Amino acid sequence: MSQSAPLHPDQKPDQSPAYITTPIYYVNDRPHIGHAYTTTLCDVWARAMRFAGRDVFFLTGTDEHGVKVEKSAQARGIEPQALADENAAEFQKVMKMFNLTNDDFIRTTEPRHERQVQSLVKRLLETGDVYLGEFEGWYDEGQEEYVTETKAKETDFKSPISGKPLVRANERNYYFKLSAYQDRLETLFADHPGFVKPDARRNEVLGRLRGGLQDVPITRTNFTWGIPFPGDEEHVIYVWIDALLNYATALNLADADDDRHRYWPATFHVIGKEILWFHAVIWPAVLMALELPMPGCVYAHSFWISEGKKMSKSLGNFVDLPTIERYLDVYGLDAWRWYMVNNGPLGATDADFQAAGFHETYTSDLVNTVGNCASRTTAMLGKYFDGVVPADAGCEFPGWDLKASADEAVTAWRAALEDFALDNACAAGIGLLRTVDAFINATEPFKVAKDPERQDELASTLARCIEAVRIASVMLWPVIPQRMESLWLAIGCDIDPASGDLTTQACWGDSLVGAQTEKVALFPRIDAASTPMADVAS
RNA sequence: GCCGAUGUAGCUCAGGUGGUUAGAGCGAGGGAUUCAUAAACCCUAGGUCGGAGGUUCGACUCCUCCCAUCGGCACCA
């Protein structure tokens, strides 16, 4: 059997550092499916890239400042930091629940972050990109916060909470000179069409960019729970600049030298579509001002809705942590990750979380395809070869070339990951298994086995099936790591994703020949009745 | 209100630059079979391609208007 490499035969695999981030999550919220989703996407990509040999840094964390946290804490009679600690712990619990492999968890109240934010803001002050100016707007005295012109108009210039009229108020604020970056931003978007993905989101940004940019205030004085502005401590650095800079401070970028600098800039900033503007426009402008290299891509996914409706507390269809835990109990973590990646809002439209859909996806993809294909292949090896993988006898099966199919799948898988098309990466993996199924149906090894004259044919068929299954498992591992690892155990192959040798592992070969295998049932069939139903009051 | 996106079979979606009977997966119905987790396989389902106009010999694909859903509209993560 030839051992030619399926991908970039002449090139070494890309071993450059890679940096992927989630937004930092606001501690005033409780973790829910949205947080789990974004973080899981990043985890899948990070796992795949590490396996592929890249030096990956995967960051997530919490955003802990701001008026809302201050008020929530006040309402409970505790210090803001205590509230932040409590909820940050809740978010960290999520990382454990989903077996996420983030390399760091940054909190904006950490000294390392605060110190660097001050230092970076100071730098902006020195370059003239931050200046002291006057801010005027509609102020809600009851809520002690400014509301936007649009919001004010919507509520007829009255406070939505107290009903009292909004007042015109002003204060001195530090501004970021966003307007100065209009041209450079346009150039950025023109030169890097992939800077914002998906395309629909990019168009939105471009459209709004055409409308022109105004400078943006980056400090507040109406609350104190935040990072003091360097040199003018009455001002607190406003949350979004505080928050955005986490991507830099986690890598100690404000410090002269650090090991983590090699990860900069981000390969992907994965975010939800609601914070696109900050990431696609303000963030790059700030980086330009700081003279830091631009990220490769801001990937803005859409939202989950639940059972056809927007998630809301009053509807009771919020997919929160306890709900998710029920799914994990019944279906297992891998099934949850598979559903997130394959049925989620990776594209421009929102995705619907449906209990029935979850069960369907689990059954058709994982039980009937991945599980069943592994099962029938290992069963035949057990029956006809006592579980020992035979050598490929080199028989020809016109119209079938599993090696070529595997190579194609791996190439497609790689391309999908470059694009953050995680669902397509899954499709490449599972597609190869469908091909194996079709191959078995066409060559009928279970009939061939009855004829002692056709042992070569039988060996050729099953050797190729199990090798294709092995390669598919490599592609599927980032999404369903637990079950793929049990598969590896069952087919006696020694694969360690941490070794970064995916290129070797994804290569068609005969490494399994002689391996002792046993029949596996990777994904148990589950009674639809035990699917956790959303508590939708209908 | 403004900007943008989306609206194609029950569900999730494909459908460069307009052109014979509009596709796939899942589900559903039927069939056949056993290597396998009642799985894989075969056949079937006839959706006015959101609505109304228009351009054209001809539009799902171009234009206009309308409707529905979603995001943003600058401090709201």
Coordinates of C-alpha atoms (C1' of nucleotides) in Angstrom, one line a residue:
Chain A
M1 CA 0.0 0.0 0.0
S2 CA 1.4 3.3 -0.9
Q3 CA 2.0 5.9 1.8
S4 CA 1.7 9.1 -0.1
A5 CA 0.6 12.0 2.0
P6 CA -2.9 13.2 1.2
L7 CA -2.4 16.9 1.8
H8 CA 0.3 19.3 0.8
P9 CA 2.6 16.5 0.0
D10 CA 5.5 18.9 -0.4
Q11 CA 4.8 21.2 2.5
K12 CA 5.3 20.9 6.1
P13 CA 2.2 21.4 8.1
D14 CA 1.5 24.9 9.4
Q15 CA 3.0 25.0 12.8
S16 CA 2.7 28.7 13.4
P17 CA 1.1 30.0 16.6
A18 CA -2.6 30.4 16.6
Y19 CA -4.7 32.5 18.9
I20 CA -8.5 32.1 19.3
T21 CA -10.8 34.0 21.7
T22 CA -14.3 34.1 22.9
P23 CA -15.8 37.4 24.1
I24 CA -15.4 37.8 27.8
Y25 CA -18.7 37.1 29.4
Y26 CA -20.5 39.7 31.5
V27 CA -20.7 38.4 35.0
N28 CA -24.0 40.1 35.6
D29 CA -25.6 37.4 33.4
R30 CA -26.0 33.8 34.2
P31 CA -24.3 31.4 31.8
H32 CA -26.6 30.0 29.2
I33 CA -26.5 28.2 25.9
G34 CA -25.0 31.3 24.1
H35 CA -21.9 31.3 26.3
A36 CA -21.6 27.5 26.0
Y37 CA -22.0 27.7 22.2
T38 CA -19.3 30.3 21.5
T39 CA -16.9 28.7 23.8
T40 CA -17.5 25.2 22.4
L41 CA -16.9 26.5 18.9
C42 CA -13.5 27.9 19.9
D43 CA -12.7 24.7 21.7
V44 CA -13.4 22.6 18.7
W45 CA -11.1 24.8 16.6
A46 CA -8.4 24.9 19.2
R47 CA -8.4 21.1 19.6
A48 CA -8.3 20.6 15.8
M49 CA -5.4 23.1 15.4
R50 CA -3.4 21.6 18.2
F51 CA -3.9 18.2 16.8
A52 CA -2.7 19.6 13.5
G53 CA 0.5 20.7 15.1
R54 CA -0.1 24.4 15.7
D55 CA 0.9 26.2 18.8
V56 CA -2.6 27.3 20.0
F57 CA -3.6 29.8 22.7
F58 CA -7.3 29.6 23.4
L59 CA -8.7 32.4 25.6
T60 CA -11.9 33.1 27.4
G61 CA -12.9 34.9 30.5
T62 CA -15.2 37.3 32.2
D63 CA -16.0 41.0 32.0
E64 CA -16.6 42.2 35.5
H65 CA -16.9 45.9 35.6
G66 CA -19.6 48.4 34.9
V67 CA -22.7 50.0 36.3
K68 CA -24.8 46.9 36.1
V69 CA -22.5 44.8 38.3
E70 CA -22.2 47.7 40.7
K71 CA -26.0 47.9 41.0
S72 CA -26.6 44.2 41.3
A73 CA -24.1 44.0 44.1
Q74 CA -25.6 47.0 45.8
A75 CA -29.1 45.4 45.6
R76 CA -27.7 42.4 47.3
G77 CA -25.8 44.4 49.8
I78 CA -22.4 42.9 48.8
E79 CA -19.3 44.3 47.3
P80 CA -19.1 44.3 43.5
Q81 CA -16.0 42.2 43.7
A82 CA -17.8 39.6 45.7
L83 CA -20.5 39.4 43.1
A84 CA -18.0 39.2 40.3
D85 CA -16.1 36.4 42.2
E86 CA -19.3 34.5 42.6
N87 CA -20.4 34.7 39.0
A88 CA -17.0 34.3 37.5
A89 CA -16.9 31.0 39.4
E90 CA -20.1 30.1 37.7
F91 CA -18.6 30.7 34.3
Q92 CA -15.5 28.7 35.2
K93 CA -17.8 25.9 36.1
V94 CA -19.0 26.0 32.5
M95 CA -15.5 25.3 31.3
K96 CA -15.4 22.2 33.4
M97 CA -18.8 21.0 32.3
F98 CA -18.0 21.1 28.7
N99 CA -14.4 19.9 28.9
L100 CA -13.2 23.1 27.3
T101 CA -9.5 23.4 26.7
N102 CA -9.0 27.1 27.2
D103 CA -5.4 28.0 28.0
D104 CA -6.3 30.9 30.2
F105 CA -9.3 32.5 31.8
I106 CA -9.0 36.2 32.1
R107 CA -11.0 38.4 34.5
T108 CA -11.1 42.1 34.0
T109 CA -10.7 42.7 37.7
E110 CA -7.4 40.9 37.8
P111 CA -4.4 43.2 38.5
R112 CA -2.6 42.0 35.4
H113 CA -5.5 43.2 33.3
E114 CA -6.1 46.5 35.1
R115 CA -2.4 47.4 35.1
Q116 CA -2.1 46.8 31.4
V117 CA -5.3 48.6 30.5
Q118 CA -4.1 51.7 32.2
S119 CA -0.8 51.4 30.5
L120 CA -2.4 51.0 27.1
V121 CA -4.8 53.8 27.6
K122 CA -1.9 56.0 28.6
R123 CA -0.2 55.1 25.4
L124 CA -3.3 56.2 23.5
L125 CA -3.4 59.5 25.4
E126 CA 0.2 60.1 24.5
T127 CA -0.4 59.4 20.8
G128 CA -3.3 61.8 20.9
D129 CA -5.8 59.1 20.0
V130 CA -7.5 59.8 23.3
Y131 CA -8.5 63.3 24.3
L132 CA -10.7 65.1 26.8
G133 CA -14.0 66.2 25.4
E134 CA -17.6 67.0 26.3
F135 CA -20.4 64.5 26.2
E136 CA -24.0 65.5 26.2
G137 CA -27.0 63.1 26.1
W138 CA -30.2 62.0 27.6
Y139 CA -29.8 61.0 31.2
D140 CA -32.0 58.8 33.3
E141 CA -31.7 60.2 36.8
G142 CA -33.3 57.2 38.4
Q143 CA -31.1 54.7 36.7
E144 CA -28.1 57.0 36.8
E145 CA -27.2 56.3 33.2
Y146 CA -27.3 57.8 29.8
V147 CA -29.6 56.4 27.2
T148 CA -29.0 56.6 23.5
E149 CA -30.8 59.0 21.3
T150 CA -32.7 56.2 19.7
K151 CA -33.8 54.6 22.9
A152 CA -34.8 58.0 24.3
K153 CA -37.0 58.5 21.3
E154 CA -38.5 55.1 21.7
T155 CA -39.6 55.7 25.2
D156 CA -40.8 59.2 24.4
F157 CA -38.0 60.7 26.4
K158 CA -39.1 59.1 29.6
S159 CA -37.4 56.7 31.8
P160 CA -38.6 53.2 31.0
I161 CA -38.2 52.3 34.6
S162 CA -39.5 55.2 36.6
G163 CA -41.5 56.9 33.8
K164 CA -39.9 60.2 34.8
P165 CA -38.7 62.5 32.0
L166 CA -35.2 62.1 30.9
V167 CA -33.0 65.2 31.4
R168 CA -30.4 66.7 29.1
A169 CA -27.1 66.3 30.9
N170 CA -23.5 66.6 30.0
E171 CA -20.2 65.6 31.4
R172 CA -16.6 65.7 30.4
N173 CA -15.3 62.5 29.0
Y174 CA -12.2 61.1 27.4
Y175 CA -12.8 60.2 23.8
F176 CA -11.2 57.9 21.4
K177 CA -10.5 59.5 18.0
L178 CA -12.4 56.8 16.0
S179 CA -13.1 59.3 13.2
A180 CA -9.4 59.5 12.3
Y181 CA -9.5 55.9 11.3
Q182 CA -12.2 55.9 8.7
D183 CA -9.8 55.6 5.7
R184 CA -7.6 53.0 7.3
L185 CA -10.5 50.9 8.3
E186 CA -11.9 51.1 4.7
T187 CA -8.5 49.9 3.5
L188 CA -8.4 47.1 6.0
F189 CA -11.8 45.8 4.8
A190 CA -10.8 46.2 1.2
D191 CA -7.5 44.4 1.6
H192 CA -8.8 41.7 3.8
P193 CA -12.2 40.5 2.6
G194 CA -12.1 37.8 5.2
F195 CA -11.7 40.2 8.1
V196 CA -15.3 39.8 9.1
K197 CA -17.2 36.6 8.6
P198 CA -19.7 35.5 7.5
D199 CA -20.1 37.8 4.5
A200 CA -23.5 39.0 5.6
R201 CA -22.0 40.4 8.7
R202 CA -19.2 42.0 6.8
N203 CA -21.8 43.8 4.6
E204 CA -23.5 45.2 7.6
V205 CA -20.3 46.7 8.9
L206 CA -19.4 48.1 5.5
G207 CA -22.8 49.7 5.2
R208 CA -22.5 51.4 8.5
L209 CA -18.9 52.4 7.9
R210 CA -20.1 54.3 4.8
G211 CA -22.2 56.4 7.1
G212 CA -19.1 57.8 8.7
L213 CA -17.5 57.5 12.1
Q214 CA -17.8 59.7 15.2
D215 CA -15.4 59.7 18.1
V216 CA -16.5 57.6 21.0
P217 CA -16.3 58.4 24.7
I218 CA -14.2 55.8 26.6
T219 CA -14.7 57.0 30.1
R220 CA -17.6 57.5 32.5
T221 CA -18.0 59.4 35.7
N222 CA -21.4 58.2 36.9
F223 CA -20.1 55.0 38.4
T224 CA -16.9 53.8 40.1
W225 CA -16.8 50.1 39.5
G226 CA -14.2 50.1 36.8
I227 CA -10.6 50.8 36.0
P228 CA -9.6 54.3 36.9
F229 CA -8.4 56.5 34.0
P230 CA -4.7 57.0 34.4
G231 CA -4.0 60.5 35.7
D232 CA -7.7 61.4 36.1
E233 CA -9.1 59.1 38.7
E234 CA -12.6 60.6 38.7
H235 CA -13.0 58.9 35.4
V236 CA -13.5 55.2 35.0
I237 CA -12.6 53.5 31.8
Y238 CA -15.7 52.5 30.0
V239 CA -16.5 48.8 29.9
W240 CA -16.1 48.1 26.2
I241 CA -12.5 49.4 26.0
D242 CA -11.8 47.6 29.2
A243 CA -13.3 44.5 27.8
L244 CA -11.8 44.6 24.3
L245 CA -8.3 45.0 25.7
N246 CA -8.6 41.7 27.4
Y247 CA -7.4 40.1 24.2
A248 CA -4.2 42.0 24.5
T249 CA -3.7 41.9 28.2
A250 CA -4.1 38.2 28.4
L251 CA -1.0 37.9 26.3
N252 CA 0.8 40.6 28.4
L253 CA 1.0 42.7 25.4
A254 CA 1.5 45.9 27.4
D255 CA 4.7 44.4 28.8
A256 CA 8.0 44.7 27.0
D257 CA 8.7 41.1 26.6
D258 CA 6.7 38.0 27.2
D259 CA 6.5 34.5 26.0
R260 CA 2.9 34.9 25.1
H261 CA 3.6 37.7 22.6
R262 CA 4.1 35.1 19.9
Y263 CA 0.4 34.4 19.8
W264 CA -0.5 37.9 18.7
P265 CA -2.6 38.7 16.7
A266 CA -5.7 36.6 17.1
T267 CA -6.4 34.2 14.3
F268 CA -10.1 34.3 15.2
H269 CA -12.1 36.5 17.5
V270 CA -15.3 34.5 17.8
I271 CA -18.2 36.6 18.9
G272 CA -22.0 36.9 18.8
K273 CA -23.4 39.2 16.2
E274 CA -24.6 41.8 18.8
I275 CA -21.1 43.0 19.5
L276 CA -19.9 43.0 15.9
W277 CA -19.4 46.8 15.7
F278 CA -17.1 46.9 18.6
H279 CA -15.0 44.1 17.3
A280 CA -15.1 44.9 13.6
V281 CA -14.5 48.7 13.8
I282 CA -13.6 50.1 17.2
W283 CA -11.2 47.2 18.1
P284 CA -9.2 47.4 14.9
A285 CA -9.0 51.2 15.2
V286 CA -7.7 50.9 18.7
L287 CA -5.1 48.4 17.5
M288 CA -4.1 50.8 14.7
A289 CA -3.7 53.5 17.3
L290 CA -1.5 51.2 19.4
E291 CA 0.3 50.1 16.2
L292 CA -0.4 46.5 16.9
P293 CA -1.0 43.9 14.1
M294 CA -4.6 43.2 13.1
P295 CA -6.4 40.0 13.9
G296 CA -7.1 37.6 11.1
C297 CA -10.8 37.4 11.4
V298 CA -13.7 38.5 13.5
Y299 CA -16.2 35.6 13.2
A300 CA -19.7 36.7 14.3
H301 CA -22.1 33.9 14.7
S302 CA -25.9 34.4 15.2
F303 CA -28.1 33.4 18.1
W304 CA -30.0 30.4 19.4
I305 CA -33.7 30.7 19.7
S306 CA -35.5 28.0 21.6
E307 CA -38.4 25.9 20.3
G308 CA -39.2 28.5 17.7
K309 CA -39.2 31.5 20.0
K310 CA -36.7 34.0 21.2
M311 CA -35.3 32.9 24.5
S312 CA -36.8 34.8 27.3
K313 CA -37.1 34.4 31.0
S314 CA -40.9 34.9 31.0
L315 CA -41.5 32.3 28.3
G316 CA -39.4 29.9 30.3
N317 CA -37.6 28.6 27.3
F318 CA -34.2 29.8 28.3
V319 CA -31.6 27.1 27.7
D320 CA -29.7 27.7 30.9
L321 CA -27.1 25.6 32.7
P322 CA -29.5 23.3 34.5
T323 CA -31.3 22.5 31.2
I324 CA -28.0 21.8 29.5
E325 CA -27.0 19.6 32.4
R326 CA -30.1 17.5 31.8
Y327 CA -29.0 17.0 28.2
L328 CA -25.5 16.0 29.2
D329 CA -27.0 13.5 31.6
V330 CA -29.1 11.8 29.0
Y331 CA -27.0 12.1 25.8
G332 CA -23.5 12.8 27.0
L333 CA -21.1 15.6 26.4
D334 CA -20.1 14.6 22.9
A335 CA -23.7 14.6 21.7
W336 CA -24.1 18.0 23.1
R337 CA -21.0 19.3 21.3
W338 CA -22.1 17.7 18.1
Y339 CA -25.5 19.3 18.2
M340 CA -23.9 22.7 19.1
V341 CA -21.6 22.6 16.1
N342 CA -23.9 21.1 13.5
N343 CA -27.2 22.7 14.3
G344 CA -26.0 25.9 15.7
P345 CA -26.1 29.5 14.4
L346 CA -22.7 29.5 12.7
G347 CA -24.0 31.3 9.8
A348 CA -26.0 34.6 9.3
T349 CA -29.3 33.2 10.5
D350 CA -30.4 32.2 14.0
A351 CA -30.8 28.6 14.9
D352 CA -33.6 26.9 16.7
F353 CA -32.8 24.7 19.7
Q354 CA -35.4 22.0 19.7
A355 CA -35.6 19.0 21.9
A356 CA -36.9 16.9 19.1
G357 CA -34.2 18.1 16.7
F358 CA -31.6 17.3 19.3
H359 CA -32.8 13.7 19.5
E360 CA -33.0 13.4 15.7
T361 CA -29.5 14.7 15.1
Y362 CA -28.1 12.5 17.8
T363 CA -29.8 9.4 16.4
S364 CA -29.2 9.9 12.7
D365 CA -25.7 11.3 12.9
L366 CA -24.1 9.7 15.9
V367 CA -26.0 6.5 16.5
N368 CA -27.0 5.5 13.0
T369 CA -23.9 6.7 11.1
V370 CA -20.8 7.2 13.3
G371 CA -21.7 4.5 15.9
N372 CA -23.2 2.0 13.5
C373 CA -20.4 2.3 10.9
A374 CA -17.8 1.6 13.6
S375 CA -20.0 -1.2 15.0
R376 CA -20.5 -3.1 11.7
T377 CA -16.8 -2.7 10.8
T378 CA -15.5 -4.0 14.1
A379 CA -18.2 -6.7 14.2
M380 CA -17.0 -8.1 10.9
L381 CA -13.4 -8.0 11.9
G382 CA -14.3 -9.9 15.0
K383 CA -16.3 -12.5 13.2
Y384 CA -14.0 -13.1 10.2
F385 CA -10.6 -12.3 11.6
D386 CA -10.9 -12.8 15.3
G387 CA -10.6 -9.1 15.7
V388 CA -7.2 -8.8 14.2
V389 CA -6.9 -6.3 11.4
P390 CA -5.8 -8.1 8.3
A391 CA -3.3 -6.8 5.7
D392 CA -4.8 -5.2 2.6
A393 CA -4.4 -7.9 -0.1
G394 CA -4.6 -5.3 -2.8
C395 CA -7.8 -6.4 -4.5
E396 CA -9.4 -4.0 -6.9
F397 CA -13.0 -2.8 -6.5
P398 CA -13.9 -0.9 -9.6
G399 CA -15.6 2.4 -8.7
W400 CA -14.3 2.4 -5.2
D401 CA -11.2 4.0 -3.8
L402 CA -11.5 4.5 -0.1
K403 CA -8.0 5.9 0.1
A404 CA -8.9 8.6 -2.4
S405 CA -12.1 9.3 -0.6
A406 CA -10.2 9.7 2.7
D407 CA -7.7 12.0 1.2
E408 CA -10.4 14.2 -0.3
A409 CA -12.2 14.2 3.0
V410 CA -9.2 15.3 4.9
T411 CA -8.5 18.1 2.4
A412 CA -12.0 19.3 2.7
W413 CA -11.8 19.1 6.5
R414 CA -8.7 21.3 6.5
A415 CA -10.2 23.8 4.2
A416 CA -13.3 24.0 6.4
L417 CA -11.3 24.7 9.5
E418 CA -9.4 27.5 7.9
D419 CA -12.7 29.1 7.2
F420 CA -14.1 28.3 10.7
A421 CA -16.8 26.2 8.9
L422 CA -16.9 23.8 11.7
D423 CA -20.1 22.2 10.4
N424 CA -18.4 21.5 7.1
A425 CA -15.5 19.9 8.9
C426 CA -17.9 17.5 10.6
A427 CA -19.6 16.8 7.2
A428 CA -16.2 15.8 5.8
G429 CA -15.6 13.4 8.7
I430 CA -19.1 11.9 8.7
G431 CA -19.1 11.9 4.9
L432 CA -16.2 9.5 4.8
L433 CA -18.1 7.1 7.1
R434 CA -21.1 7.3 4.8
T435 CA -18.7 6.3 2.0
V436 CA -17.5 3.3 4.1
D437 CA -21.1 2.3 4.6
A438 CA -21.8 2.5 0.9
F439 CA -18.6 0.5 0.2
I440 CA -19.7 -2.2 2.5
N441 CA -23.1 -2.3 0.9
A442 CA -21.6 -2.5 -2.5
T443 CA -18.9 -5.1 -1.8
E444 CA -20.9 -7.2 0.7
P445 CA -18.1 -8.6 2.7
F446 CA -20.6 -10.5 4.8
K447 CA -21.4 -12.5 1.8
V448 CA -17.8 -12.7 0.6
A449 CA -16.9 -14.2 4.0
K450 CA -19.0 -17.3 3.2
D451 CA -16.7 -18.2 0.3
P452 CA -13.3 -19.5 1.5
E453 CA -11.9 -18.7 -2.0
R454 CA -12.4 -15.0 -1.5
Q455 CA -10.4 -14.4 1.6
D456 CA -8.1 -11.8 -0.1
E457 CA -11.2 -9.9 -1.2
L458 CA -12.5 -10.0 2.3
A459 CA -9.3 -8.8 3.8
S460 CA -8.9 -6.0 1.4
T461 CA -12.4 -4.8 2.1
L462 CA -12.2 -4.8 5.8
A463 CA -8.7 -3.5 6.0
R464 CA -9.8 -0.5 4.0
C465 CA -13.0 0.0 6.0
I466 CA -11.3 0.1 9.3
E467 CA -8.5 2.4 8.0
A468 CA -11.1 4.8 6.7
V469 CA -13.0 4.7 10.0
R470 CA -9.7 5.5 11.8
I471 CA -9.1 8.5 9.6
A472 CA -12.7 9.7 10.0
S473 CA -12.2 9.4 13.8
V474 CA -9.3 11.8 13.6
M475 CA -11.4 14.4 11.8
L476 CA -14.3 14.0 14.3
W477 CA -12.2 14.0 17.4
P478 CA -12.2 17.7 18.0
V479 CA -16.0 17.7 18.2
I480 CA -16.6 14.3 19.9
P481 CA -13.3 13.6 21.7
Q482 CA -14.5 11.2 24.3
R483 CA -16.2 8.8 22.0
M484 CA -13.4 8.9 19.4
E485 CA -10.9 8.1 22.1
S486 CA -13.0 5.1 23.2
L487 CA -13.0 4.0 19.5
W488 CA -9.2 4.3 19.3
L489 CA -9.0 2.1 22.4
A490 CA -11.3 -0.5 20.8
I491 CA -9.5 -0.7 17.5
G492 CA -6.1 -0.8 19.1
C493 CA -4.6 2.3 17.6
D494 CA -2.3 4.7 19.4
I495 CA -3.4 8.2 18.6
D496 CA -2.5 11.2 20.8
P497 CA -3.9 14.5 19.6
A498 CA -1.6 16.3 22.0
S499 CA 1.4 15.2 19.9
G500 CA 0.3 17.4 17.0
D501 CA 0.8 14.7 14.4
L502 CA -2.5 14.9 12.6
T503 CA -0.8 15.0 9.3
T504 CA 0.7 11.6 9.9
Q505 CA -2.5 10.3 11.5
A506 CA -4.7 11.5 8.7
C507 CA -2.6 9.7 6.2
W508 CA -3.8 6.5 4.6
G509 CA -1.6 3.7 5.7
D510 CA -1.4 0.2 7.3
S511 CA -0.7 1.2 10.9
L512 CA -3.7 -0.9 12.0
V513 CA -2.6 -4.1 10.5
G514 CA -2.2 -6.7 13.2
A515 CA -4.1 -4.6 15.7
Q516 CA -6.5 -6.4 18.0
T517 CA -9.9 -4.8 17.8
E518 CA -13.2 -5.4 19.5
K519 CA -16.7 -4.6 18.6
V520 CA -17.9 -1.2 19.7
A521 CA -21.2 0.5 20.4
L522 CA -20.1 4.1 20.7
F523 CA -23.4 5.9 21.0
P524 CA -26.3 4.2 22.7
R525 CA -29.7 4.4 21.2
I526 CA -31.8 6.6 23.4
D527 CA -35.5 6.6 23.9
A528 CA -36.9 9.8 22.6
A529 CA -39.2 10.0 25.6
S530 CA -36.2 10.7 27.8
T531 CA -35.2 13.8 25.9
P532 CA -35.3 16.7 28.3
M533 CA -38.2 18.8 27.2
A534 CA -38.0 22.6 27.3
D535 CA -40.3 24.0 29.9
V536 CA -42.1 26.1 27.4
A537 CA -45.4 27.4 28.6
S538 CA -47.4 27.0 25.5
Chain B
rG1 C1' -37.9 55.5 11.2
rC2 C1' -32.9 54.3 9.0
rC3 C1' -29.0 50.5 7.5
rG4 C1' -28.3 45.3 6.8
rA5 C1' -29.5 40.1 6.6
rU6 C1' -33.0 36.2 6.0
rG7 C1' -37.7 34.1 4.0
rU8 C1' -37.0 27.5 -1.4
rA9 C1' -40.5 20.3 0.1
rG10 C1' -42.9 18.6 7.5
rC11 C1' -37.6 20.2 9.5
rU12 C1' -32.4 22.0 8.3
rC13 C1' -30.6 24.0 4.0
rA14 C1' -28.0 23.9 -1.6
rG15 C1' -29.3 26.4 -5.7
rG16 C1' -21.8 31.4 -10.2
rU17 C1' -23.0 35.6 -14.5
rG18 C1' -31.8 34.2 -15.8
rG19 C1' -33.3 28.9 -19.9
rU20 C1' -35.4 21.6 -20.6
rU21 C1' -39.4 17.7 -15.6
rA22 C1' -36.3 23.2 -8.8
rG23 C1' -32.0 19.6 -5.6
rA24 C1' -29.6 17.3 -0.8
rG25 C1' -29.8 15.5 4.2
rC26 C1' -33.2 14.4 8.1
rG27 C1' -38.2 13.0 9.1
rA28 C1' -42.5 10.2 7.0
rG29 C1' -44.7 6.0 3.9
rG30 C1' -43.6 1.4 1.3
rG31 C1' -40.0 -2.6 0.0
rA32 C1' -36.0 -5.7 0.6
rU33 C1' -32.0 -7.5 3.7
rU34 C1' -28.7 -8.9 7.8
rC35 C1' -22.1 -7.5 8.8
rA36 C1' -24.2 -3.8 12.3
rU37 C1' -27.1 0.0 17.7
rA38 C1' -35.2 -2.4 14.8
rA39 C1' -29.3 0.1 11.9
rA40 C1' -27.1 0.5 6.5
rC41 C1' -29.7 -0.3 1.4
rC42 C1' -33.8 0.5 -2.5
rC43 C1' -38.4 3.2 -4.1
rU44 C1' -41.8 7.2 -3.0
rA45 C1' -43.0 12.1 -1.2
rG46 C1' -45.2 16.4 -6.2
rG47 C1' -42.9 22.4 -2.7
rU48 C1' -47.5 28.4 -7.2
rC49 C1' -39.1 28.7 -4.6
rG50 C1' -42.7 35.0 1.5
rG51 C1' -46.6 38.3 -1.4
rA52 C1' -47.8 41.6 -5.6
rG53 C1' -46.3 43.9 -9.9
rG54 C1' -42.5 44.7 -13.7
rU55 C1' -38.3 43.7 -17.4
rU56 C1' -37.6 39.4 -20.7
rC57 C1' -39.0 34.8 -25.9
rG58 C1' -38.2 32.9 -20.8
rA59 C1' -36.9 34.3 -13.6
rC60 C1' -36.1 30.9 -7.7
rU61 C1' -32.2 33.5 -10.0
rC62 C1' -32.7 41.0 -12.5
rC63 C1' -35.9 45.6 -11.0
rU64 C1' -39.8 48.0 -7.8
rC65 C1' -43.2 47.8 -3.9
rC66 C1' -45.1 45.2 0.2
rC67 C1' -45.2 41.5 4.4
rA68 C1' -42.7 38.5 8.2
rU69 C1' -38.4 37.3 11.2
rC70 C1' -33.6 38.8 13.0
rG71 C1' -29.3 42.1 14.1
rG72 C1' -27.4 47.1 14.4
rC73 C1' -28.4 52.3 14.8
rA74 C1' -22.4 54.4 18.9
rC75 C1' -21.7 53.1 25.4
rC76 C1' -26.2 48.6 25.8
rA77 C1' -21.2 42.7 26.8

